[in-house]
Short mmCIF file of C-alpha atoms in Angstrom, two decimals:
data_model
loop_
_atom_site.label_atom_id
_atom_site.label_comp_id
_atom_site.label_asym_id
_atom_site.label_seq_id
_atom_site.Cartn_x
_atom_site.Cartn_y
_atom_site.Cartn_z
CA MET A 1 60.68 155.59 103.83
CA PHE A 2 63.29 158.26 103.25
CA ASP A 3 62.62 161.91 103.04
CA VAL A 4 62.85 163.01 99.52
CA LEU A 5 64.67 162.66 96.24
CA TYR A 6 65.58 165.21 93.74
CA THR A 7 66.28 163.41 90.43
CA ASN A 8 66.82 164.37 86.67
CA GLY A 9 68.90 166.97 87.75
CA LYS A 10 72.80 167.35 86.94
CA PHE A 11 74.20 167.63 89.84
CA TYR A 12 78.04 168.68 90.35
CA THR A 13 79.52 166.80 93.45
CA GLN A 14 82.97 168.43 93.35
CA ASP A 15 84.57 165.22 93.89
CA SER A 16 86.78 163.67 90.97
CA ARG A 17 85.45 160.23 91.79
CA ARG A 18 82.38 160.67 90.89
CA PRO A 19 81.97 164.32 89.29
CA VAL A 20 78.58 164.61 88.15
CA VAL A 21 75.41 162.43 89.07
CA ASN A 22 71.73 162.56 88.17
CA ALA A 23 70.12 162.26 91.69
CA LEU A 24 70.39 163.06 95.21
CA GLY A 25 68.60 160.88 97.96
CA ILE A 26 68.16 162.93 101.16
CA HIS A 27 67.23 161.63 104.81
CA ARG A 28 67.20 164.13 107.82
CA GLY A 29 69.19 166.93 106.13
CA ARG A 30 71.88 164.70 104.74
CA VAL A 31 72.74 163.20 101.35
CA ILE A 32 72.13 159.40 101.55
CA SER A 33 72.38 158.27 97.90
CA VAL A 34 73.48 159.26 94.43
CA ASP A 35 72.04 158.16 91.37
CA ASP A 36 69.90 154.83 91.59
CA GLN A 37 71.45 153.96 95.14
CA VAL A 38 68.61 153.87 96.83
CA ALA A 39 65.36 152.94 94.71
CA LYS A 40 62.86 155.71 94.04
CA SER A 41 59.92 153.81 95.55
CA MET A 42 62.02 154.37 99.06
CA PHE A 43 61.17 158.03 99.38
CA LYS A 44 58.19 159.90 100.71
CA ARG A 45 58.92 162.49 97.92
CA VAL A 46 60.18 162.99 94.97
CA VAL A 47 60.97 166.14 93.29
CA ASP A 48 62.07 166.44 89.07
CA LEU A 49 64.22 169.03 88.38
CA GLY A 50 63.77 168.95 84.65
CA GLY A 51 67.71 168.49 83.78
CA ALA A 52 68.67 171.75 85.93
CA PRO A 53 72.05 172.02 86.54
CA VAL A 54 72.93 172.02 90.37
CA VAL A 55 76.02 172.72 92.42
CA PRO A 56 76.50 172.78 96.15
CA GLY A 57 75.22 175.57 98.15
CA PHE A 58 77.50 178.69 98.00
CA ASN A 59 79.63 179.18 100.82
CA ASP A 60 80.58 182.96 101.74
CA ALA A 61 83.79 182.37 103.65
CA HIS A 62 83.89 186.39 105.01
CA CYS A 63 80.53 187.88 104.58
CA HIS A 64 79.27 190.36 107.02
CA MET A 65 75.58 189.11 106.93
CA THR A 66 74.48 191.37 109.85
CA HIS A 67 75.76 194.44 107.96
CA ILE A 68 73.97 193.17 104.92
CA GLY A 69 70.70 192.91 106.94
CA GLU A 70 71.44 196.46 108.24
CA MET A 71 71.80 197.96 104.97
CA SER A 72 68.25 197.90 104.42
CA THR A 73 67.70 200.50 107.34
CA GLN A 74 70.47 202.82 105.74
CA VAL A 75 70.81 205.10 103.11
CA ASP A 76 72.13 203.28 99.93
CA LEU A 77 75.29 205.14 98.87
CA ARG A 78 77.08 202.70 96.47
CA PRO A 79 78.23 203.46 93.14
CA SER A 80 75.29 201.61 91.90
CA THR A 81 72.83 204.19 93.23
CA VAL A 82 74.59 207.46 93.93
CA SER A 83 77.22 208.02 91.27
CA SER A 84 78.23 211.79 92.01
CA MET A 85 78.68 213.88 95.15
CA GLN A 86 75.24 215.94 94.45
CA LYS A 87 73.33 212.98 94.39
CA LEU A 88 74.92 211.70 97.42
CA LEU A 89 73.99 214.97 99.15
CA SER A 90 70.14 214.73 97.62
CA ALA A 91 70.15 211.00 99.38
CA ILE A 92 71.25 212.26 102.53
CA GLU A 93 68.79 215.57 102.58
CA SER A 94 65.82 213.33 101.49
CA ALA A 95 66.47 211.05 104.33
CA ALA A 96 66.79 213.78 107.05
CA GLU A 97 63.51 215.35 105.74
CA VAL A 98 61.58 212.57 107.01
CA ALA A 99 63.40 211.67 109.87
CA ALA A 100 62.28 212.18 113.48
CA PRO A 101 63.95 214.70 115.39
CA GLY A 102 67.36 214.11 116.68
CA GLN A 103 67.48 210.86 114.74
CA TRP A 104 70.63 209.78 113.31
CA ILE A 105 71.04 209.41 109.48
CA ILE A 106 73.27 206.72 108.35
CA GLY A 107 74.51 205.96 105.02
CA ALA A 108 76.67 203.23 103.77
CA GLY A 109 78.54 202.34 100.91
CA TYR A 110 79.95 205.50 99.31
CA ASP A 111 83.29 205.50 97.20
CA GLN A 112 85.20 208.39 96.52
CA ASN A 113 86.79 206.95 93.59
CA PHE A 114 83.23 207.76 92.11
CA LEU A 115 82.75 210.98 93.59
CA GLY A 116 85.48 212.99 91.90
CA ASN A 117 88.36 211.32 94.28
CA CYS A 118 86.83 213.45 97.30
CA HIS A 119 85.27 212.31 100.43
CA PRO A 120 82.26 214.32 101.68
CA SER A 121 82.72 217.02 104.27
CA ALA A 122 81.31 218.01 107.24
CA GLU A 123 80.21 220.75 106.05
CA GLN A 124 78.72 219.54 103.09
CA LEU A 125 76.67 217.20 105.14
CA ASP A 126 75.79 220.09 107.70
CA ALA A 127 73.89 221.78 104.54
CA VAL A 128 71.85 218.98 103.70
CA SER A 129 71.35 217.45 107.54
CA HIS A 130 68.28 219.73 108.64
CA GLY A 131 70.24 219.48 112.06
CA HIS A 132 70.30 215.76 112.37
CA PRO A 133 73.60 213.74 113.06
CA VAL A 134 74.75 212.28 110.17
CA TYR A 135 77.47 209.56 109.72
CA LEU A 136 78.41 207.79 106.33
CA ILE A 137 80.26 204.61 105.95
CA HIS A 138 82.70 204.18 103.36
CA VAL A 139 82.27 201.01 100.81
CA SER A 140 85.53 199.75 103.05
CA ARG A 141 84.13 199.78 105.98
CA HIS A 142 87.53 201.63 107.08
CA MET A 143 86.39 204.74 106.91
CA GLY A 144 83.49 207.25 107.55
CA VAL A 145 82.50 210.77 107.48
CA ALA A 146 80.42 212.50 110.01
CA ASN A 147 79.04 215.83 109.98
CA THR A 148 79.15 218.59 112.91
CA ALA A 149 76.50 217.63 114.83
CA ALA A 150 77.64 214.26 114.94
CA PHE A 151 81.12 215.56 116.38
CA GLU A 152 79.28 217.63 118.78
CA LEU A 153 77.56 214.42 120.26
CA ALA A 154 80.66 212.76 120.56
CA GLY A 155 82.06 215.45 122.65
CA TYR A 156 83.81 217.62 120.26
CA PRO A 157 82.44 221.03 119.54
CA GLN A 158 82.91 222.56 116.22
CA ARG A 159 84.86 219.36 115.55
CA ARG A 160 88.21 220.56 117.45
CA GLY A 161 90.25 219.02 120.12
CA ILE A 162 89.98 215.51 118.52
CA GLN A 163 92.00 212.94 120.47
CA VAL A 164 92.82 210.45 117.68
CA PRO A 165 93.50 207.02 118.88
CA ASP A 166 96.46 204.86 117.83
CA GLY A 167 95.96 203.21 114.53
CA GLY A 168 93.36 205.74 113.13
CA ALA A 169 93.39 209.29 111.56
CA VAL A 170 91.28 212.27 111.77
CA PRO A 171 92.21 214.79 109.02
CA GLN A 172 92.09 218.52 110.30
CA ASP A 173 92.07 221.52 108.24
CA ASP A 174 94.29 224.54 108.82
CA GLU A 175 91.97 225.90 111.51
CA GLY A 176 92.54 222.40 113.64
CA ARG A 177 89.04 221.33 112.99
CA ALA A 178 88.35 218.10 111.77
CA VAL A 179 87.27 217.93 107.92
CA GLY A 180 84.98 214.86 108.68
CA LEU A 181 86.79 212.06 107.62
CA LEU A 182 87.69 209.45 110.39
CA GLN A 183 89.96 206.68 109.37
CA GLU A 184 90.40 203.03 110.78
CA THR A 185 90.20 202.95 114.52
CA ALA A 186 89.38 206.73 114.71
CA ARG A 187 85.98 205.70 113.41
CA SER A 188 84.91 204.74 117.18
CA LEU A 189 85.02 208.59 118.09
CA ILE A 190 81.47 208.34 116.45
CA GLN A 191 80.26 205.14 116.50
CA ASP A 192 80.48 204.93 120.19
CA HIS A 193 77.79 207.70 120.13
CA ILE A 194 75.31 206.09 117.56
CA PRO A 195 72.74 203.97 119.29
CA GLY A 196 73.78 200.42 119.78
CA LYS A 197 72.19 197.48 118.74
CA ASP A 198 70.21 195.21 121.37
CA LEU A 199 69.66 191.56 121.47
CA GLN A 200 66.60 191.91 119.22
CA ASP A 201 67.92 194.11 116.39
CA VAL A 202 70.75 191.83 116.12
CA ALA A 203 68.24 188.64 115.70
CA ASP A 204 66.25 190.87 113.40
CA LEU A 205 69.48 191.93 111.24
CA VAL A 206 70.97 188.11 111.11
CA ALA A 207 67.35 187.06 109.73
CA ALA A 208 67.20 190.13 107.14
CA GLY A 209 70.66 189.27 106.08
CA SER A 210 69.89 185.44 105.77
CA ARG A 211 66.94 186.02 103.75
CA GLU A 212 68.58 188.29 101.38
CA LEU A 213 71.97 185.64 101.27
CA LEU A 214 69.29 182.46 100.53
CA LYS A 215 67.85 184.51 97.53
CA LEU A 216 71.71 184.19 96.18
CA GLY A 217 72.30 180.82 96.76
CA VAL A 218 74.15 181.50 99.72
CA THR A 219 73.84 178.27 102.21
CA SER A 220 76.48 178.99 104.34
CA ILE A 221 78.64 181.79 105.39
CA THR A 222 81.58 182.96 108.07
CA GLU A 223 80.63 186.28 109.60
CA PRO A 224 83.88 188.17 110.89
CA GLY A 225 84.27 190.44 113.67
CA LEU A 226 81.34 189.57 116.35
CA GLY A 227 81.32 191.56 119.56
CA ALA A 228 83.64 194.35 118.39
CA PRO A 229 81.08 197.50 118.41
CA ASP A 230 83.95 200.09 118.92
CA HIS A 231 86.18 198.81 116.34
CA ILE A 232 83.86 197.55 113.30
CA GLY A 233 80.50 198.62 114.62
CA MET A 234 79.31 195.42 116.19
CA SER A 235 77.60 194.54 119.10
CA ARG A 236 78.04 192.86 122.40
CA PHE A 237 74.85 190.91 121.67
CA ASP A 238 76.32 189.19 118.47
CA VAL A 239 76.35 185.72 119.21
CA ALA A 240 73.30 186.01 121.33
CA GLY A 241 71.36 187.48 118.77
CA TYR A 242 72.46 184.82 116.09
CA GLN A 243 71.44 182.15 118.87
CA LEU A 244 67.94 184.23 119.05
CA ALA A 245 67.22 184.17 115.25
CA LYS A 246 68.70 180.60 115.16
CA ASP A 247 66.13 179.48 118.23
CA ARG A 248 63.42 181.15 116.46
CA GLY A 249 63.55 179.63 113.15
CA LEU A 250 64.92 182.91 111.40
CA LEU A 251 68.72 181.62 110.78
CA GLY A 252 68.26 180.47 106.99
CA VAL A 253 72.01 180.17 106.48
CA ARG A 254 74.43 178.16 108.42
CA SER A 255 76.67 180.36 110.15
CA THR A 256 80.12 179.97 111.54
CA VAL A 257 81.23 183.18 113.69
CA MET A 258 84.20 185.05 114.27
CA PRO A 259 84.69 186.84 117.65
CA TYR A 260 86.70 189.95 117.28
CA LEU A 261 90.12 189.66 118.70
CA THR A 262 89.58 192.13 121.44
CA THR A 263 86.71 190.06 122.89
CA LEU A 264 89.45 187.46 124.05
CA HIS A 265 91.47 188.07 127.28
CA PRO A 266 93.94 185.88 129.68
CA LEU A 267 91.60 183.55 131.67
CA ASP A 268 94.16 183.27 134.45
CA ASP A 269 98.25 183.26 134.86
CA SER A 270 98.68 180.46 132.84
CA ASN A 271 101.26 180.86 129.95
CA VAL A 272 104.14 179.07 127.54
CA GLN A 273 107.25 180.58 127.79
CA GLY A 274 105.80 183.89 129.16
CA HIS A 275 103.20 184.42 126.73
CA PRO A 276 99.54 184.43 128.46
CA LEU A 277 96.70 182.64 126.72
CA TYR A 278 93.77 184.56 125.40
CA SER A 279 90.41 182.86 125.24
CA LEU A 280 86.62 184.01 125.99
CA ASP A 281 84.96 183.33 129.29
CA LEU A 282 85.02 179.50 130.34
CA GLY A 283 87.87 178.59 127.80
CA LEU A 284 85.32 178.85 124.72
CA ARG A 285 87.50 178.82 121.44
CA SER A 286 86.93 177.78 118.05
CA GLY A 287 84.92 174.71 116.93
CA MET A 288 82.11 174.81 119.45
CA GLY A 289 78.62 174.77 118.22
CA ASP A 290 76.59 172.63 115.62
CA GLU A 291 76.00 172.43 111.71
CA PHE A 292 73.90 175.57 111.89
CA LEU A 293 75.83 177.91 114.21
CA ARG A 294 79.28 177.48 115.53
CA ILE A 295 82.29 179.43 116.70
CA GLY A 296 84.89 179.85 114.04
CA PRO A 297 88.40 181.65 113.95
CA THR A 298 89.02 184.88 115.75
CA LYS A 299 89.21 187.58 113.44
CA VAL A 300 91.48 190.97 113.95
CA LEU A 301 92.20 193.94 111.55
CA SER A 302 96.05 194.21 111.43
CA ASP A 303 95.76 197.35 108.78
CA GLY A 304 93.50 199.23 106.62
CA SER A 305 92.05 199.13 102.85
CA LEU A 306 93.65 199.73 99.52
CA ILE A 307 91.05 202.04 98.04
CA GLY A 308 90.94 204.06 101.53
CA ARG A 309 95.16 203.97 100.93
CA SER A 310 95.28 202.45 104.63
CA ALA A 311 96.43 199.22 104.31
CA PHE A 312 100.23 198.99 105.43
CA MET A 313 102.22 198.64 102.46
CA CYS A 314 105.92 198.05 101.98
CA CYS A 315 106.14 201.17 99.46
CA ASP A 316 104.33 204.53 99.00
CA TYR A 317 101.06 204.60 97.42
CA GLU A 318 101.32 205.81 93.89
CA ILE A 319 99.03 208.75 94.16
CA ASP A 320 99.97 209.61 98.06
CA GLU A 321 103.49 210.18 98.05
CA GLY A 322 104.99 209.45 101.71
CA ASN A 323 101.97 207.26 102.32
CA ARG A 324 102.45 203.59 103.37
CA GLY A 325 99.26 203.12 105.63
CA TYR A 326 99.61 201.92 109.03
CA LEU A 327 99.14 199.09 111.02
CA GLN A 328 95.66 199.43 113.42
CA PHE A 329 97.43 197.95 116.66
CA PRO A 330 101.17 198.28 117.82
CA GLU A 331 102.92 195.60 116.48
CA GLN A 332 103.65 194.14 120.19
CA THR A 333 99.99 194.11 121.10
CA LEU A 334 98.91 192.06 117.69
CA ARG A 335 101.74 189.85 118.66
CA GLU A 336 100.82 189.21 122.11
CA ARG A 337 96.97 188.70 121.47
CA LEU A 338 97.63 186.44 118.32
CA ILE A 339 100.39 184.19 120.01
CA GLY A 340 98.14 184.01 122.91
CA ALA A 341 94.92 183.18 121.19
CA HIS A 342 97.11 180.36 119.18
CA LEU A 343 98.37 179.11 122.61
CA ALA A 344 94.71 178.72 123.70
CA GLY A 345 93.79 176.60 120.73
CA TRP A 346 91.99 179.26 118.33
CA GLN A 347 92.30 179.27 114.66
CA LEU A 348 93.29 183.09 113.57
CA ALA A 349 91.72 184.89 110.88
CA MET A 350 94.09 187.65 110.37
CA HIS A 351 93.15 190.75 107.83
CA ALA A 352 96.23 191.70 106.16
CA ILE A 353 95.57 193.75 103.06
CA GLY A 354 99.11 195.36 102.41
CA ASP A 355 102.20 193.43 101.88
CA ALA A 356 103.99 194.81 104.86
CA ALA A 357 101.23 193.89 107.01
CA LEU A 358 101.04 190.25 105.70
CA GLU A 359 105.07 190.41 106.46
CA VAL A 360 103.98 191.06 109.99
CA ILE A 361 101.51 188.88 110.51
CA MET A 362 103.21 186.13 108.97
CA ASP A 363 106.40 186.46 111.56
CA ILE A 364 103.77 186.24 114.40
CA VAL A 365 102.34 183.10 113.20
CA ALA A 366 106.07 181.46 112.71
CA GLU A 367 106.76 182.41 116.07
CA ALA A 368 103.39 181.11 117.55
CA GLN A 369 103.77 177.97 115.59
CA GLN A 370 107.53 177.50 116.93
CA LEU A 371 106.07 177.99 120.73
CA MET A 372 103.04 175.47 120.14
CA PRO A 373 103.10 173.49 116.69
CA ARG A 374 99.55 173.20 115.52
CA PRO A 375 100.20 171.59 112.08
CA ASP A 376 96.38 171.67 110.97
CA ALA A 377 95.65 174.71 112.35
CA ARG A 378 94.52 176.35 109.06
CA HIS A 379 95.23 180.10 110.30
CA ARG A 380 93.56 182.49 108.04
CA ILE A 381 94.95 185.69 106.01
CA GLU A 382 91.78 187.36 105.63
CA HIS A 383 92.27 189.34 101.78
CA ALA A 384 95.68 188.85 101.39
CA SER A 385 95.37 191.67 98.93
CA MET A 386 98.99 192.29 98.07
CA SER A 387 101.25 189.36 98.06
CA SER A 388 104.44 188.70 96.08
CA ASP A 389 105.46 184.98 95.11
CA ARG A 390 107.94 184.80 97.72
CA GLN A 391 105.28 185.78 100.18
CA ILE A 392 102.80 183.02 98.64
CA ALA A 393 105.85 180.47 99.29
CA ARG A 394 105.97 181.58 103.06
CA MET A 395 101.97 180.99 103.17
CA VAL A 396 102.46 177.45 102.02
CA GLN A 397 105.37 176.76 104.52
CA LEU A 398 103.08 178.34 107.33
CA GLY A 399 100.30 176.40 106.29
CA LEU A 400 97.92 179.54 105.86
CA VAL A 401 94.60 179.84 103.80
CA PRO A 402 94.57 182.94 102.04
CA VAL A 403 90.83 184.56 101.76
CA PRO A 404 90.45 186.58 98.77
CA GLN A 405 87.47 188.24 97.42
CA GLY A 406 87.05 188.01 93.51
CA ARG A 407 84.20 190.58 93.21
CA PHE A 408 86.87 193.13 94.60
CA ILE A 409 88.40 193.00 91.01
CA HIS A 410 85.43 194.49 89.39
CA GLU A 411 83.92 196.76 91.76
CA LEU A 412 87.19 197.95 93.32
CA GLY A 413 89.83 197.17 90.74
CA ASP A 414 89.94 200.54 88.83
CA GLY A 415 90.55 202.33 92.23
CA VAL A 416 93.19 200.07 93.36
CA ARG A 417 95.16 200.09 90.01
CA ALA A 418 95.33 203.96 90.60
CA ALA A 419 96.31 203.57 94.41
CA VAL A 420 99.44 201.44 93.99
CA GLY A 421 100.31 201.87 90.16
CA GLU A 422 100.78 200.10 87.08
CA GLU A 423 103.86 198.19 88.40
CA ARG A 424 102.70 196.80 91.71
CA GLN A 425 99.00 196.12 90.39
CA PRO A 426 99.83 192.32 89.39
CA LEU A 427 100.61 191.89 93.30
CA ALA A 428 97.12 192.90 93.68
CA TYR A 429 93.70 190.36 94.19
CA ARG A 430 95.73 187.27 93.19
CA ALA A 431 94.03 183.73 92.77
CA ARG A 432 95.73 181.85 90.54
CA GLY A 433 98.91 182.18 92.09
CA PHE A 434 97.79 180.87 95.19
CA LEU A 435 96.49 177.77 93.84
CA ASP A 436 99.38 177.07 91.64
CA ALA A 437 101.50 177.62 94.72
CA GLY A 438 99.24 174.56 96.08
CA LEU A 439 97.35 176.52 98.74
CA VAL A 440 93.39 176.04 99.07
CA ILE A 441 91.40 179.20 98.39
CA PRO A 442 87.76 179.90 99.51
CA GLY A 443 85.20 182.00 97.76
CA SER A 444 84.16 184.95 99.67
CA THR A 445 82.91 188.63 98.95
CA ASP A 446 83.42 190.64 102.15
CA ALA A 447 79.65 191.83 101.49
CA PRO A 448 78.19 194.37 101.81
CA VAL A 449 81.50 195.87 100.86
CA VAL A 450 80.95 194.61 97.37
CA SER A 451 77.82 192.34 96.07
CA ALA A 452 77.22 189.23 97.89
CA ASP A 453 76.40 187.45 94.47
CA PRO A 454 78.28 184.15 94.29
CA ILE A 455 77.58 184.39 90.57
CA LEU A 456 79.32 187.72 90.05
CA ASN A 457 82.03 186.68 92.20
CA ILE A 458 82.54 183.66 90.20
CA ASP A 459 82.52 185.87 86.87
CA ALA A 460 85.16 188.10 88.58
CA LEU A 461 87.35 185.40 89.46
CA VAL A 462 87.26 183.75 85.80
CA ASN A 463 87.02 187.16 83.72
CA ARG A 464 88.97 189.34 85.80
CA THR A 465 87.89 192.89 84.39
CA THR A 466 87.10 195.97 86.34
CA SER A 467 84.28 198.01 86.09
CA SER A 468 85.25 200.27 83.58
CA GLY A 469 86.05 196.98 81.30
CA GLN A 470 89.60 196.79 81.80
CA PRO A 471 91.68 193.71 82.16
CA PHE A 472 93.14 193.27 85.93
CA THR A 473 95.92 190.39 85.38
CA ASP A 474 94.81 187.85 83.04
CA ALA A 475 97.57 185.62 84.37
CA GLU A 476 95.41 184.97 87.72
CA ARG A 477 92.21 183.68 86.19
CA LEU A 478 90.56 180.92 87.55
CA THR A 479 88.37 178.33 85.53
CA VAL A 480 84.69 177.80 86.53
CA ALA A 481 85.51 174.56 88.06
CA GLU A 482 88.12 176.24 90.28
CA ALA A 483 86.07 179.34 91.29
CA VAL A 484 83.13 176.86 92.18
CA TYR A 485 85.17 174.49 94.09
CA ALA A 486 86.52 177.45 96.05
CA TYR A 487 83.24 178.50 96.92
CA THR A 488 82.06 175.24 98.23
CA VAL A 489 84.82 172.75 99.27
CA GLY A 490 87.54 175.46 99.60
CA SER A 491 85.23 177.71 102.02
CA ALA A 492 84.37 174.77 103.96
CA TYR A 493 88.00 173.71 104.46
CA ALA A 494 89.04 177.00 105.58
CA VAL A 495 87.17 176.58 108.73
CA HIS A 496 87.64 172.58 109.11
CA GLU A 497 84.10 171.61 107.79
CA GLU A 498 85.09 170.09 104.72
CA THR A 499 84.13 166.50 105.98
CA TYR A 500 80.45 167.05 105.95
CA LYS A 501 80.19 170.51 103.61
CA GLY A 502 80.99 171.42 100.39
CA LYS A 503 80.19 168.03 98.50
CA LEU A 504 76.95 166.41 97.14
CA LEU A 505 77.82 162.99 98.49
CA PRO A 506 76.48 160.34 100.80
CA GLY A 507 77.06 161.86 104.53
CA TYR A 508 77.30 165.42 103.15
CA LEU A 509 74.64 168.12 104.09
CA ALA A 510 72.12 168.26 101.64
CA ASP A 511 72.71 172.07 100.73
CA PHE A 512 72.68 172.98 97.11
CA VAL A 513 71.73 175.55 94.29
CA VAL A 514 69.30 174.70 90.98
CA LEU A 515 70.85 177.33 88.63
CA SER A 516 69.33 178.63 85.33
CA GLN A 517 72.26 177.56 83.20
CA ASP A 518 75.28 175.31 83.57
CA LEU A 519 78.22 177.27 84.40
CA TYR A 520 80.42 174.49 83.21
CA LYS A 521 79.29 174.61 79.70
CA ILE A 522 78.53 178.23 79.24
CA HIS A 523 80.70 180.87 77.54
CA SER A 524 82.77 182.81 80.13
CA ALA A 525 80.90 186.08 79.16
CA ASP A 526 77.56 184.49 80.12
CA ILE A 527 78.30 183.65 83.62
CA ALA A 528 76.97 186.83 85.31
CA LYS A 529 73.53 185.96 83.47
CA THR A 530 72.77 183.05 85.39
CA LYS A 531 70.18 183.02 88.16
CA VAL A 532 69.30 181.16 91.04
CA LEU A 533 66.17 178.98 90.62
CA ALA A 534 66.00 177.75 94.07
CA THR A 535 68.12 177.29 97.15
CA VAL A 536 67.79 174.08 99.17
CA VAL A 537 69.16 173.72 102.69
CA GLY A 538 69.11 170.52 104.52
CA GLY A 539 67.06 168.83 101.79
CA GLU A 540 64.27 171.67 102.25
CA VAL A 541 63.71 174.45 99.90
CA SER A 542 64.60 177.85 101.41
CA HIS A 543 64.07 179.93 98.46
CA GLY A 544 62.46 179.43 95.31
CA THR A 545 60.21 176.93 93.85
CA LEU A 546 61.07 173.29 92.88
#
């Protein structure tokens, strides 16, 4: 007897040869049959879906699951919760009033575009902190704001004498005092002094983030930046924390993890034409693990963000004359480490938001491939937020995988249009341009930068309107079929997992989502109204009831 037969459903398989089937037979976590290939009597259980539409489990190709778990422990400052500076300060004061003596107050998700185009200042936070150190995380997670107590704990009395690291910025007033804002690598000045997460903390965050994503129909994710506490607020226990959560049965979402590039190092004197090889200890690299937890690409930030106006651009920002952003690392450092990782067999995942950063990264990939050709490396460009037709053509030539975030259009689009200007706005947040060029794109959100909800992400890819209701390059719209394919097969392809994940066919993992309405049949204006009725992982219901 086989495990379970899910019948009387409308299963969108994502395979053109058999696009829709009515039943899935499952055994030991994989699909073994479709329709009536195996008799109903051969299954221990039969589950009738009542005609409900079903798609493969959503796979978020760039998702900070531990940060999603961590959001529940922080003050929620997202625009949907905090819509003015006064409300932000009130939220911080409320948290400070009940905090234990000396406890850090951490807030996350604020967006200056909803606060009168101003970041909170240290003085403003001092006035409501009741003596607590305060650190606020910008929605882009590329900036933060600290109060005076936080600077003092970091060794900068009265916010003076700041030693700004390369690839970062700390704006100061006329008296040489930091105003509170820390950009890019400068965040480490404060983050290094916030109590770090231990092994149990990471496991708890993984478990919490996993629970939240299962509610949304997410069955797989790729989390970037593990092991980089100094740069993006992660922990040196990240991989161990994932393993602990998995061992305890708390990792409900299949996870491909991307160690940060700074965790790699030369293992010996090996080199290729003078280029040292960069890897983890024992030579560990992309691909190690199993269907629930495996090592994916190595991730690096090459530049910053658009709404923070720190992404490295070929032209000045529209509302910040003379500013073109900057690289997070010296170009030679990026070149040495990325080429070294390529030579050691790693898949590369390179955050490049500005068009100038994209150019730098593609030059490095071209050199790496010339030194050691790897035709199916599938090196990734995380975000690829500003890209011209010429640059897209070069991505095709280099075999790159762009990883865009559709939901950025809705939640960040108005701020991006203001930052880059009307003339250059069509280069931002492209999708159709990638597909028409022949590139495979995954679906992703970069949550919690924006909502982790795949339905809202699909809505944004199809409708392309900002939160103010303005259209954002209609020519870049996708169809529902293309958006769902990106969120399933495309995301699996982006990490070499497409042979067993992303489709509902015999041999594939039995991960799927039961929906309240058929995305393929409804009007595009109704996409966001779709609900997840049940999330199934490995044939077992992980969220909802069936």
